[in-house]
XYZ file of N, CA and C in Angstrom:
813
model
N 0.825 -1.204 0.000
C 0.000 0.000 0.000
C 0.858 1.253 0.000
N 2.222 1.184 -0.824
C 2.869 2.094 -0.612
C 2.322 3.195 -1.242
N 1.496 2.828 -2.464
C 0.917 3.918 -3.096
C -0.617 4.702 -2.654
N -0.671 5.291 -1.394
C -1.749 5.448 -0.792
C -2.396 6.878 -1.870
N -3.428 6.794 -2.459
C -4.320 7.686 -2.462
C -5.627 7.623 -2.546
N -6.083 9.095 -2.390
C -7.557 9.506 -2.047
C -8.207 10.121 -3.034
N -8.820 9.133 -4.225
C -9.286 10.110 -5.401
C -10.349 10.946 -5.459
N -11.258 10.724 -4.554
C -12.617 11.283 -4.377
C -12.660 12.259 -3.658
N -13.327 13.481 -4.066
C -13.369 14.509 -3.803
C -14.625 15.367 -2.690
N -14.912 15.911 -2.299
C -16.037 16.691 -0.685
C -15.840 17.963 -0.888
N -16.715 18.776 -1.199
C -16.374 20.333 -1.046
C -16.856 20.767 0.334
N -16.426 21.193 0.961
C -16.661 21.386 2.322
C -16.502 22.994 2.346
N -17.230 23.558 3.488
C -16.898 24.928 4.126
C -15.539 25.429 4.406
N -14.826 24.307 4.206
C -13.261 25.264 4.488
C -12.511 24.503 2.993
N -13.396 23.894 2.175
C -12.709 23.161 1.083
C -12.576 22.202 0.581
N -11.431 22.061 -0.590
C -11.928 20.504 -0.761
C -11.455 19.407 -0.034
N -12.151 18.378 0.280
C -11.691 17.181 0.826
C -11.630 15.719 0.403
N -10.371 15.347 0.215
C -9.882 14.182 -0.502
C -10.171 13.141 0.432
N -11.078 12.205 -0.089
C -11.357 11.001 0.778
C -10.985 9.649 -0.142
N -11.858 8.681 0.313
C -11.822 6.782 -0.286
C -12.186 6.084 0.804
N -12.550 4.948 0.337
C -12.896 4.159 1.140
C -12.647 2.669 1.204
N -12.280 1.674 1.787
C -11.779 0.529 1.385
C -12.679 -0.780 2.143
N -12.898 -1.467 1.493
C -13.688 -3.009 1.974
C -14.837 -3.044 1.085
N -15.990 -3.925 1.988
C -17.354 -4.427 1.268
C -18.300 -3.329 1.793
N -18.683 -2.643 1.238
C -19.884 -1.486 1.006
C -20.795 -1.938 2.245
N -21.015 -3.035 1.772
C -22.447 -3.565 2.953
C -22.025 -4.142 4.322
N -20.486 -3.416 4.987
C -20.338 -3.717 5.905
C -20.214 -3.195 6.690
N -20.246 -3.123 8.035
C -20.248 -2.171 8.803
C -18.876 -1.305 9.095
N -19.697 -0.023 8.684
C -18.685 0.997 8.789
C -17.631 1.662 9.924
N -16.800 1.691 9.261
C -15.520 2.379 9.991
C -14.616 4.171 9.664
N -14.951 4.678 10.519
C -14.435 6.205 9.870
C -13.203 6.398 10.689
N -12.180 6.649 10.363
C -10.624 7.053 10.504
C -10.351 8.392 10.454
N -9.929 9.235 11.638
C -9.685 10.673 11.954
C -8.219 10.826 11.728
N -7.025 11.607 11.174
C -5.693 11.206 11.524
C -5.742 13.100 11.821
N -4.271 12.741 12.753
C -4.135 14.447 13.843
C -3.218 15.055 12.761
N -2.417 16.146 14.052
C -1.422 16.985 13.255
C -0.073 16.862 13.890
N 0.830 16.758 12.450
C 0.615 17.560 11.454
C 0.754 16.127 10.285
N -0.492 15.317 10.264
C -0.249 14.257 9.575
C -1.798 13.940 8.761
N -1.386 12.659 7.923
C -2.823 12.711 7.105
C -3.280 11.540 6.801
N -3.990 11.314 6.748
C -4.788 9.281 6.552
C -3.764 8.588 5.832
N -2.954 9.124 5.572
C -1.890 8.294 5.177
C -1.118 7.242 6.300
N -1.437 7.708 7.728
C -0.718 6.987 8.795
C -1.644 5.506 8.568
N -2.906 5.928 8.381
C -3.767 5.014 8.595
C -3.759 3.724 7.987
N -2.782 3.943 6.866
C -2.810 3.367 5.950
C -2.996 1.346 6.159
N -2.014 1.036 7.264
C -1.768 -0.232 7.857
C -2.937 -0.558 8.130
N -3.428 0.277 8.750
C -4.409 -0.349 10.114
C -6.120 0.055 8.961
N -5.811 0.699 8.352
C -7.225 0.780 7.127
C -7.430 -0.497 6.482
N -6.344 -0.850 5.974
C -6.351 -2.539 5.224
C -6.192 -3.381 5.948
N -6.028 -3.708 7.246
C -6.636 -4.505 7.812
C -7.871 -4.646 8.434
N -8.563 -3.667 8.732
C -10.048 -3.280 9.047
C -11.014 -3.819 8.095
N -10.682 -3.141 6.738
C -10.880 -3.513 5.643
C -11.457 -5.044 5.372
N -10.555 -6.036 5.747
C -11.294 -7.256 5.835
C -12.689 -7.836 6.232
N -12.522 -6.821 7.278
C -14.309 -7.098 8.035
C -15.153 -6.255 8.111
N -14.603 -4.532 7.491
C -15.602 -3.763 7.669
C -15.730 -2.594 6.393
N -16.096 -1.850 6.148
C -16.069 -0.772 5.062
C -15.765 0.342 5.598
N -14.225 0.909 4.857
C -13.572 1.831 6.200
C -13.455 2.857 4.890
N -13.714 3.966 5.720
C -13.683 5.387 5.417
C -12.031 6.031 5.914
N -11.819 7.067 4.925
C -10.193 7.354 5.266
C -10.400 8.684 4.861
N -9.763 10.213 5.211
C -9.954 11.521 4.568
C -9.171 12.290 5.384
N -8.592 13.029 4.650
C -7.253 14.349 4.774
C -8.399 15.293 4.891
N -8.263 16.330 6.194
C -8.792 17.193 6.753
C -8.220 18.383 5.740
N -9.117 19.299 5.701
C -9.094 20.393 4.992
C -7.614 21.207 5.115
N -6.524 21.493 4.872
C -5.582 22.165 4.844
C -4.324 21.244 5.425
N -4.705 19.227 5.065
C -3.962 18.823 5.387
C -3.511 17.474 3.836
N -2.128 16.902 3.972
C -2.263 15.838 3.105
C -2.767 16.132 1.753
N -3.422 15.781 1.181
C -3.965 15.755 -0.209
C -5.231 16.942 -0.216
N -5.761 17.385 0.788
C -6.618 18.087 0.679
C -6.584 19.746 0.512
N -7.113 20.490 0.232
C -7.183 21.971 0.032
C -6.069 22.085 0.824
N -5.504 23.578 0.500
C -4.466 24.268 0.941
C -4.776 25.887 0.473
N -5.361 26.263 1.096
C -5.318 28.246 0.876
C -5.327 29.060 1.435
N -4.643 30.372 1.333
C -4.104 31.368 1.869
C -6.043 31.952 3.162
N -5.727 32.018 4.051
C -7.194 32.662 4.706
C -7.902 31.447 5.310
N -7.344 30.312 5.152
C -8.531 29.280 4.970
C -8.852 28.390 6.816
N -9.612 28.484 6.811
C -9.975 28.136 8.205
C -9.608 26.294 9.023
N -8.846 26.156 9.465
C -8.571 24.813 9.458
C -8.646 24.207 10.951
N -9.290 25.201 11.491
C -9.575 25.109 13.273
C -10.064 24.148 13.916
N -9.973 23.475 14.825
C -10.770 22.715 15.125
C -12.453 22.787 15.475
N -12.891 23.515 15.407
C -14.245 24.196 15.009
C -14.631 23.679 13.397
N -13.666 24.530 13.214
C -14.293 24.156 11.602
C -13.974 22.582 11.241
N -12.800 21.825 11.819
C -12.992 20.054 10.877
C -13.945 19.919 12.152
N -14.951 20.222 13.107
C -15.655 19.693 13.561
C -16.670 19.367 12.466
N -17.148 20.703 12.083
C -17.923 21.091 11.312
C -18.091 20.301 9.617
N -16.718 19.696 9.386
C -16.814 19.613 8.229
C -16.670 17.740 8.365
N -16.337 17.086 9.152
C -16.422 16.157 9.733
C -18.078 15.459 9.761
N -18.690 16.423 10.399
C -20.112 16.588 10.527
C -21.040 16.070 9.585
N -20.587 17.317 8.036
C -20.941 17.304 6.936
C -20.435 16.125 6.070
N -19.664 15.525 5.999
C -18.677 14.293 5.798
C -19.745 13.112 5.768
N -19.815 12.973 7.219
C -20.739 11.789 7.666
C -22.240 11.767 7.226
N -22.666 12.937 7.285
C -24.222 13.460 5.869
C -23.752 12.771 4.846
N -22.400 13.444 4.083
C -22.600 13.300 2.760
C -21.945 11.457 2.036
N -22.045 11.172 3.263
C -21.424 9.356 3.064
C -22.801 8.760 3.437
N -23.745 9.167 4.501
C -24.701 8.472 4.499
C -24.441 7.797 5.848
N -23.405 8.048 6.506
C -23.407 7.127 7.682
C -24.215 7.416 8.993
N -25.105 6.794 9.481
C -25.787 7.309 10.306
C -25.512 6.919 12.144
N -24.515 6.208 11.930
C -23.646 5.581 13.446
C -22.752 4.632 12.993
N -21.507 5.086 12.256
C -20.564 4.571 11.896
C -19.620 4.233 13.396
N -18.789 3.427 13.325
C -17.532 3.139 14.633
C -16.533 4.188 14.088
N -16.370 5.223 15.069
C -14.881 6.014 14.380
C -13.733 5.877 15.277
N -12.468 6.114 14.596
C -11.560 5.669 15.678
C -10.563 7.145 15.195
N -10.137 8.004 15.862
C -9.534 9.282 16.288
C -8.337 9.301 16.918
N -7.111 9.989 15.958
C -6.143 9.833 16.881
C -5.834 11.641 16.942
N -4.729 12.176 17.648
C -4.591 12.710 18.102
C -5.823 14.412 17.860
N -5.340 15.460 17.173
C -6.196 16.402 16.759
C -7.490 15.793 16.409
N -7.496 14.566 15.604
C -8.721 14.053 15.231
C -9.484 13.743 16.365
N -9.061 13.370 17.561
C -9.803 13.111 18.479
C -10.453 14.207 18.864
N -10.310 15.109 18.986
C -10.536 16.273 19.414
C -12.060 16.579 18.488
N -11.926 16.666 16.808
C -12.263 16.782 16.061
C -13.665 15.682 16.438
N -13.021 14.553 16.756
C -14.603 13.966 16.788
C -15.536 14.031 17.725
N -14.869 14.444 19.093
C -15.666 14.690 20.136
C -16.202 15.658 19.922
N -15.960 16.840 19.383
C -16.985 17.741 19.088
C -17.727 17.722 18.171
N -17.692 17.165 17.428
C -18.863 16.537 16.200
C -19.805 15.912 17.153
N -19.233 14.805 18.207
C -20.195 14.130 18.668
C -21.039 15.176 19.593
N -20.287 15.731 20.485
C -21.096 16.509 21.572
C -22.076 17.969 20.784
N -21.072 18.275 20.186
C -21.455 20.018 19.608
C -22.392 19.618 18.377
N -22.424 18.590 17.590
C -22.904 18.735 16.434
C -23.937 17.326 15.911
N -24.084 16.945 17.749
C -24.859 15.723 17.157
C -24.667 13.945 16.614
N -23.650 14.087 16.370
C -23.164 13.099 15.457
C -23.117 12.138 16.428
N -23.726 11.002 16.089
C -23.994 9.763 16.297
C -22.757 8.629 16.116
N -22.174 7.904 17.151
C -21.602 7.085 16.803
C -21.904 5.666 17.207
N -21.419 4.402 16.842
C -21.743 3.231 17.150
C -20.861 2.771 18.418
N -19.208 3.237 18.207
C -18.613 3.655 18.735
C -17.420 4.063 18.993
N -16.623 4.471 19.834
C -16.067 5.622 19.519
C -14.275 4.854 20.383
N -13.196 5.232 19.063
C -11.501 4.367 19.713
C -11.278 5.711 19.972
N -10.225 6.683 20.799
C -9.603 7.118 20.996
C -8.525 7.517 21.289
N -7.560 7.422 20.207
C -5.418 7.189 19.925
C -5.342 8.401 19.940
N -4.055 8.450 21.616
C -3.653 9.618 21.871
C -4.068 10.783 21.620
N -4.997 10.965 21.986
C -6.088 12.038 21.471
C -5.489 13.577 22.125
N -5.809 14.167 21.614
C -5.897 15.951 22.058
C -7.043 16.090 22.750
N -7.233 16.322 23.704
C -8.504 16.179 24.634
C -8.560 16.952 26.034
N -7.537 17.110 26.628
C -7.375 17.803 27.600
C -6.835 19.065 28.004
N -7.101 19.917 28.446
C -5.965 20.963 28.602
C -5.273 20.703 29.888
N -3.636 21.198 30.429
C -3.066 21.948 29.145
C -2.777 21.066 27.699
N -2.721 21.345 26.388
C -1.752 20.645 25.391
C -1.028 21.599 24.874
N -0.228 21.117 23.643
C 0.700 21.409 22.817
C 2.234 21.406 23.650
N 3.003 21.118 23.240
C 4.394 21.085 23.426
C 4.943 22.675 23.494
N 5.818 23.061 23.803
C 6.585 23.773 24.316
C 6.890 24.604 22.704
N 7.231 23.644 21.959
C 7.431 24.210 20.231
C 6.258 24.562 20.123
N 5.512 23.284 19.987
C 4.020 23.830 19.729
C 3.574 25.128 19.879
N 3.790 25.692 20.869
C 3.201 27.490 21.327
C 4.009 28.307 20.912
N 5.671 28.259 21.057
C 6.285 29.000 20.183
C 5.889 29.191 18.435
N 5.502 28.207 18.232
C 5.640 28.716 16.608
C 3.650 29.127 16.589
N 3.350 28.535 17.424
C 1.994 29.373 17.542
C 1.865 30.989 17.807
N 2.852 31.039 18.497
C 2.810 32.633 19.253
C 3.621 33.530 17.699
N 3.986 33.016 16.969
C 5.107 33.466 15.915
C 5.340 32.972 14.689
N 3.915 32.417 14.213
C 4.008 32.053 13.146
C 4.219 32.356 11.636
N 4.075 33.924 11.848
C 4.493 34.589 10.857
C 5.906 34.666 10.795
N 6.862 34.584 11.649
C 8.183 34.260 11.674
C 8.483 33.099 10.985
N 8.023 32.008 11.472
C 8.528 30.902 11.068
C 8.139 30.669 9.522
N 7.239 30.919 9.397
C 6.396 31.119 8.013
C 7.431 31.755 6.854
N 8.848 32.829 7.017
C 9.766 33.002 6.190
C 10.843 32.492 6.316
N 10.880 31.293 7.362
C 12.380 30.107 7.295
C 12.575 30.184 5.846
N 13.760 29.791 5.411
C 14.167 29.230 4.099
C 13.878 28.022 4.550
N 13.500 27.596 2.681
C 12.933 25.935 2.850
C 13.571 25.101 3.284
N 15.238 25.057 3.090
C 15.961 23.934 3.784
C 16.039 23.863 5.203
N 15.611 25.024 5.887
C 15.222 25.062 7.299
C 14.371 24.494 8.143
N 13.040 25.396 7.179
C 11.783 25.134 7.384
C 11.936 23.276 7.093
N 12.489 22.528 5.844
C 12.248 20.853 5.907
C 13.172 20.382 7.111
N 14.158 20.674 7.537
C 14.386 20.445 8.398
C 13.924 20.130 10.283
N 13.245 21.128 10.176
C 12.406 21.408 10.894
C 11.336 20.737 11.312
N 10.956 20.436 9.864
C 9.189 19.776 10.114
C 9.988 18.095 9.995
N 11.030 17.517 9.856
C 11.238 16.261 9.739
C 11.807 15.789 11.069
N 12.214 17.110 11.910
C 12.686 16.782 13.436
C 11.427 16.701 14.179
N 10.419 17.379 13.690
C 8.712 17.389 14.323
C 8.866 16.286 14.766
N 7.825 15.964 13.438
C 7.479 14.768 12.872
C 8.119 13.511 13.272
N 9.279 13.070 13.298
C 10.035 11.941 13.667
C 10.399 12.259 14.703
N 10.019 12.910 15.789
C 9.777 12.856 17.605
C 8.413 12.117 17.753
N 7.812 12.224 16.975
C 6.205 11.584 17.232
C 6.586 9.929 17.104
N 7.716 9.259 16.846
C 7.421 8.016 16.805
C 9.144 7.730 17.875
N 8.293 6.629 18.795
C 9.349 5.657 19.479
C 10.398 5.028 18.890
N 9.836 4.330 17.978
C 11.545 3.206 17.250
C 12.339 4.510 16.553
N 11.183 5.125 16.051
C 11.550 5.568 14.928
C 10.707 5.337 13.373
N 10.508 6.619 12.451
C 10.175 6.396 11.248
C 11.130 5.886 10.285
N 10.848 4.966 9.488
C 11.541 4.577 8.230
C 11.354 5.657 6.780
N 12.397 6.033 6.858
C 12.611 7.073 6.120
C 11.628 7.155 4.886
N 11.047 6.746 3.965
C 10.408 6.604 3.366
C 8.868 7.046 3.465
N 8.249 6.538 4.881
C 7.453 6.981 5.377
C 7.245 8.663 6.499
N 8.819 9.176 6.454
C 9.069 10.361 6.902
C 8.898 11.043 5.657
N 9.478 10.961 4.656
C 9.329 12.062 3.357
C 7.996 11.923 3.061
N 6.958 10.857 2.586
C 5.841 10.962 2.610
C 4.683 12.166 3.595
N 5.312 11.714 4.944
C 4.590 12.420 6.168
C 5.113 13.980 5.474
N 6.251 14.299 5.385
C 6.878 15.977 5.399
C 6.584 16.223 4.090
N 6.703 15.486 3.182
C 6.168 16.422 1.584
C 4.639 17.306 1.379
N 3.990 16.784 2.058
C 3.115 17.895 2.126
C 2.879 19.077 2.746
N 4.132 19.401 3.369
C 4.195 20.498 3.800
C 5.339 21.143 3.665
N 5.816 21.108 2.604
C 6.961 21.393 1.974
C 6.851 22.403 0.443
N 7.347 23.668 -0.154
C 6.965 24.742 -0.869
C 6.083 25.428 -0.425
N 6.107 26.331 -1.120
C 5.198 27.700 -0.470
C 4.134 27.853 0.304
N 3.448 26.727 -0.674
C 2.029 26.000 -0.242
C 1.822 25.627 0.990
N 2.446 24.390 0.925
C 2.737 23.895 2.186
C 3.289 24.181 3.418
N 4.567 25.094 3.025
C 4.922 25.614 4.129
C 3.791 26.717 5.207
N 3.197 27.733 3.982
C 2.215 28.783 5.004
C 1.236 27.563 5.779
N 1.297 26.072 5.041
C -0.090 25.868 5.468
C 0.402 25.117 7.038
N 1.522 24.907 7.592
C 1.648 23.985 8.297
C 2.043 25.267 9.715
N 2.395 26.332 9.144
C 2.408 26.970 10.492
C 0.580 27.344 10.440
N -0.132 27.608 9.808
C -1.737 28.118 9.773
C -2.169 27.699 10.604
N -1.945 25.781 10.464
C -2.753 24.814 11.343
C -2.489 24.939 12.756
N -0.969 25.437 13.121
C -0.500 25.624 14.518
C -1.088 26.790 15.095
N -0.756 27.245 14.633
C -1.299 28.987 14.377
C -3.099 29.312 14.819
N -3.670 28.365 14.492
C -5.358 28.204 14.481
C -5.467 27.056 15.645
N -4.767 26.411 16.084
C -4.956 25.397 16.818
C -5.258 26.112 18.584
N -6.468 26.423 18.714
C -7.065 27.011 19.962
C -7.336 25.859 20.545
N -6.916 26.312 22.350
C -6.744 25.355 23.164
C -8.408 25.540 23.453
N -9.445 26.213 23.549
C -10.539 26.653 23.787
C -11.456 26.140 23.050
N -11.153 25.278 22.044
C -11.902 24.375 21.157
C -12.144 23.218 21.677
N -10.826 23.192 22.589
C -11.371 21.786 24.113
C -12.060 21.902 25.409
N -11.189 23.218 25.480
C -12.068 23.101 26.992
C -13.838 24.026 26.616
N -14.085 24.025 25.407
C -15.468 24.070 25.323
C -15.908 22.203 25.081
N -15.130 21.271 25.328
C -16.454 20.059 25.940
C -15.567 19.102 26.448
N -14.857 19.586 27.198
C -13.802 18.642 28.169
C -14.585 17.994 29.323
N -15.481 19.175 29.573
C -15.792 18.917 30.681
C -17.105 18.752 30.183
N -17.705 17.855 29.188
C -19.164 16.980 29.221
C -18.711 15.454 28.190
N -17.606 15.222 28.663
C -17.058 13.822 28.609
C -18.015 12.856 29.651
N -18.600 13.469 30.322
C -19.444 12.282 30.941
C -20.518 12.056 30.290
N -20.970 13.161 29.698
C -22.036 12.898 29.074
C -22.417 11.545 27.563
N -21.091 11.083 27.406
C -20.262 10.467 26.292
C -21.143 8.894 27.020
N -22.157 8.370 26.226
C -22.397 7.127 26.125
C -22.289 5.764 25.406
N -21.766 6.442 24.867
C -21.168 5.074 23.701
C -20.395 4.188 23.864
N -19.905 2.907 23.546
C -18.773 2.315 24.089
C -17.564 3.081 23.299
N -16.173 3.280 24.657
C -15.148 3.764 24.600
C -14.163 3.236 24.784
N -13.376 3.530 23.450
C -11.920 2.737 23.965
C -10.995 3.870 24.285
N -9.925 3.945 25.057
C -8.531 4.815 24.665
C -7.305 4.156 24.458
N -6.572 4.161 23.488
C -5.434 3.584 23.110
C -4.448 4.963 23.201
N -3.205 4.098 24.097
C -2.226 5.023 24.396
C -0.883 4.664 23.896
N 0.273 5.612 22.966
C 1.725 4.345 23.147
C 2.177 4.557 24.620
N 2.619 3.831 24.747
C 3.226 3.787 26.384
C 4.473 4.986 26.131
N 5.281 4.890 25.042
C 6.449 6.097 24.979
C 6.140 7.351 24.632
N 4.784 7.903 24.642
C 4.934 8.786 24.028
C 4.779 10.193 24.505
N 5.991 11.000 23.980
C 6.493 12.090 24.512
C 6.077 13.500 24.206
N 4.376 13.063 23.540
C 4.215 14.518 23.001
C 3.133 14.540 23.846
N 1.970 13.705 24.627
C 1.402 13.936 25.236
C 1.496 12.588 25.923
N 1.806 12.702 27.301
C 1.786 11.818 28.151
C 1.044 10.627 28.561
N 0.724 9.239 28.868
C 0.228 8.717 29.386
C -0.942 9.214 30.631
N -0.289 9.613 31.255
C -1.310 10.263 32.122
C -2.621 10.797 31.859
N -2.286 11.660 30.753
C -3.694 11.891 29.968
C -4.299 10.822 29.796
N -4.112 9.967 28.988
C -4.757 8.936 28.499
C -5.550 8.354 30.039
N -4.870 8.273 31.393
C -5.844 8.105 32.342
C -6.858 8.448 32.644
N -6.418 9.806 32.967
C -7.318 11.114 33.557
C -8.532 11.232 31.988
N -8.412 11.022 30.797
C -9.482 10.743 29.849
C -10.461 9.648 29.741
N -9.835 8.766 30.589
C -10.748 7.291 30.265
C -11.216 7.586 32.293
N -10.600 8.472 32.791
C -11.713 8.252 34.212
C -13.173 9.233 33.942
N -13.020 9.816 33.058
C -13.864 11.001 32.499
C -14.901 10.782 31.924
N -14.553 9.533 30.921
C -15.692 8.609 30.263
C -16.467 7.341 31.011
N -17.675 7.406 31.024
C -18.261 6.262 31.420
C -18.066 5.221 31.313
N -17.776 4.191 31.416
C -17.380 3.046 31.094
C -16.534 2.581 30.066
N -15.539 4.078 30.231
C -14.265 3.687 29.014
C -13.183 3.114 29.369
N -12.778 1.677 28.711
C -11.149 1.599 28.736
C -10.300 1.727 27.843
N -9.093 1.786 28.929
C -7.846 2.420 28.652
C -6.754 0.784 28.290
N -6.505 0.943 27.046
C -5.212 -0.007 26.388
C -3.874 0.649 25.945
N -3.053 0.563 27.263
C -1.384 1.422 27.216
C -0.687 0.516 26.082
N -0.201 0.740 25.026
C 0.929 0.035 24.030
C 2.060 0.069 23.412
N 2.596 -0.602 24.517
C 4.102 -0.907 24.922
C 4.743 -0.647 23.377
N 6.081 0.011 23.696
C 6.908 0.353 22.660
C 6.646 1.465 21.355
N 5.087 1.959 21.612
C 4.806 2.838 20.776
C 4.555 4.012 21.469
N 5.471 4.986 20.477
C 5.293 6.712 20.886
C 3.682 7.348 20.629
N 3.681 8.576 20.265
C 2.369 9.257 19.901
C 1.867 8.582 18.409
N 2.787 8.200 17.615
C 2.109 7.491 16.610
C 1.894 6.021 16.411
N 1.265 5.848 17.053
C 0.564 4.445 17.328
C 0.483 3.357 16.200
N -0.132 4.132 15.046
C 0.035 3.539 14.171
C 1.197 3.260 13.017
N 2.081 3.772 13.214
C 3.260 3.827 12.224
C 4.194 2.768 13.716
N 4.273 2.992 14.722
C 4.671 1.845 16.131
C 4.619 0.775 16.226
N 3.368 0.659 16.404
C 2.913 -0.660 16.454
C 1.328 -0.882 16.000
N 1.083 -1.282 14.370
C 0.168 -1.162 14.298
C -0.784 -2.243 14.430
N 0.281 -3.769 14.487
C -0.663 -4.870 14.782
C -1.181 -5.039 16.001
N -0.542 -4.300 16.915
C -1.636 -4.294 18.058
C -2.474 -3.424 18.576
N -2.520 -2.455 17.650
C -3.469 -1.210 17.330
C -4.460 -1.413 16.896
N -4.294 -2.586 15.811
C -5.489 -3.411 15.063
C -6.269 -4.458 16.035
N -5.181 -5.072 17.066
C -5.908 -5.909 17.459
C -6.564 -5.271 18.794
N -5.901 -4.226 19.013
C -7.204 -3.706 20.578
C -8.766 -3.131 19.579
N -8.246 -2.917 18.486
C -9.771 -2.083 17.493
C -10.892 -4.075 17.490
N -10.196 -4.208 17.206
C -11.030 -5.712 17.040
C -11.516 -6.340 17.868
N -10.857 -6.467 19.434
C -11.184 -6.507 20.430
C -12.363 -5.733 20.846
């Protein structure tokens, strides 16, 4: 599946959105959230194996991966609530199982709480969910993104490939690092990857952090045990929050769970 793409197209309120979908139509559905600064491309492993038993949905959020990229363009977590929302209208799914990892998590809880959205039920990988978040970089280039925004490019790639490959424990295989960083690489890409930091309001959580109880669905949280961009701990203090949610810690994997360890990523989803 080295050749991952998303030919089908979503015009959404903040743009277009590149989706696909993989398995038997008439099976029960699966929708896949991927965070930042990354794109259903992580998903890729753990989509084709789902795939076997269910009809899985995959899509690059508006100003990410394969999808829109423009100067003004709103990429907040408000808005992929919103367009998330519209997504699940325009597929027809009416209580699909979604599984959310980091920003995406974020993204789906407010679809679910703020916007209605129905799930069958609901995984949660290393999710963005609590305040405080973001890393220490994280707020710097938030507080200054118009700075960073005129790095020279060999800087600026530099930069986003030291991100990016902190998010995984063993380590990325290079191949799958240039994939992850090429889309945010030239002009394009570059304004668009400080935007997303830049727009990333901590206030988009703590407007429904605190009606996580209200969350009835069955809940999973999947955590890597190494991972250094948001702690384990969270992953506790999130699953004491939810009603009858558990928590699956997985050994040897950082914040990207799925590029880590994805066969047992697959097998707590199956579980």
């Amino acid at each position: 599946m080295a050749e991952w793409q998303l030919p089908r197209t979503f015009r959404s309120g903040s743009g277009a959105v590149r989706w696909d979908s993989l398995g038997d139509p008439d099976r029960d559905p699966v929708v896949l959230l991927h965070g930042t600064p990354f794109s259903s491309y992580v998903w890729r492993a753990v989509a084709g194996a789902l795939a076997r038993r269910h009809h899985v949905f995959v899509w690059d959020m508006p100003g990410y991966g394969t999808s829109e990229m423009s100067e003004g363009q709103d990429v907040s977590l408000a808005a992929q609530g919103q367009v998330f929302t519209e997504l699940l209208a325009h597929w027809g799914l009416a209580e699909p199982r979604v599984v959310a990892h980091d920003f995406g998590g974020a993204v789906s809880l407010r679809a679910h709480l703020l916007h209605g959205a129905r799930y069958r039920s609901l995984t949660l990988v290393d999710p963005v969910a609590l305040s405080p978040w973001g890393s220490p970089f994280f707020r710097l280039v938030g507080e200054h993104a118009e700075v960073f925004e005129r790095l020279p490019p060999a800087l600026h790639r530099a930069l986003v490939r030291e991100y990016v490959s902190s998010a995984s424990s063993p380590g990325l295989h290079t191949t799958v690092l240039d994939h992850l960083v090429e889309p945010w690489l030239g002009e394009l890409g570059q304004a668009a990857f400080y935007r997303q930091i830049a727009q990333a309001d901590q206030r988009h959580t703590d407007e429904v952090q605190d009606r996580y109880g209200e969350i009835t669905i069955p809940t999973l949280v999947c955590w890597g045990a190494d991972d250094t961009w948001i702690p384990v701990d969270k992953g506790r203090e999130l699953t004491a929050r939810i009603p009858g949610a558990r928590l699956e810690v997985i050994p040897g994997a950082g914040h990207l769970v799925q590029e880590d360890a994805p066969a047992a990523l697959v097998a707590a989803l199956l579980d």
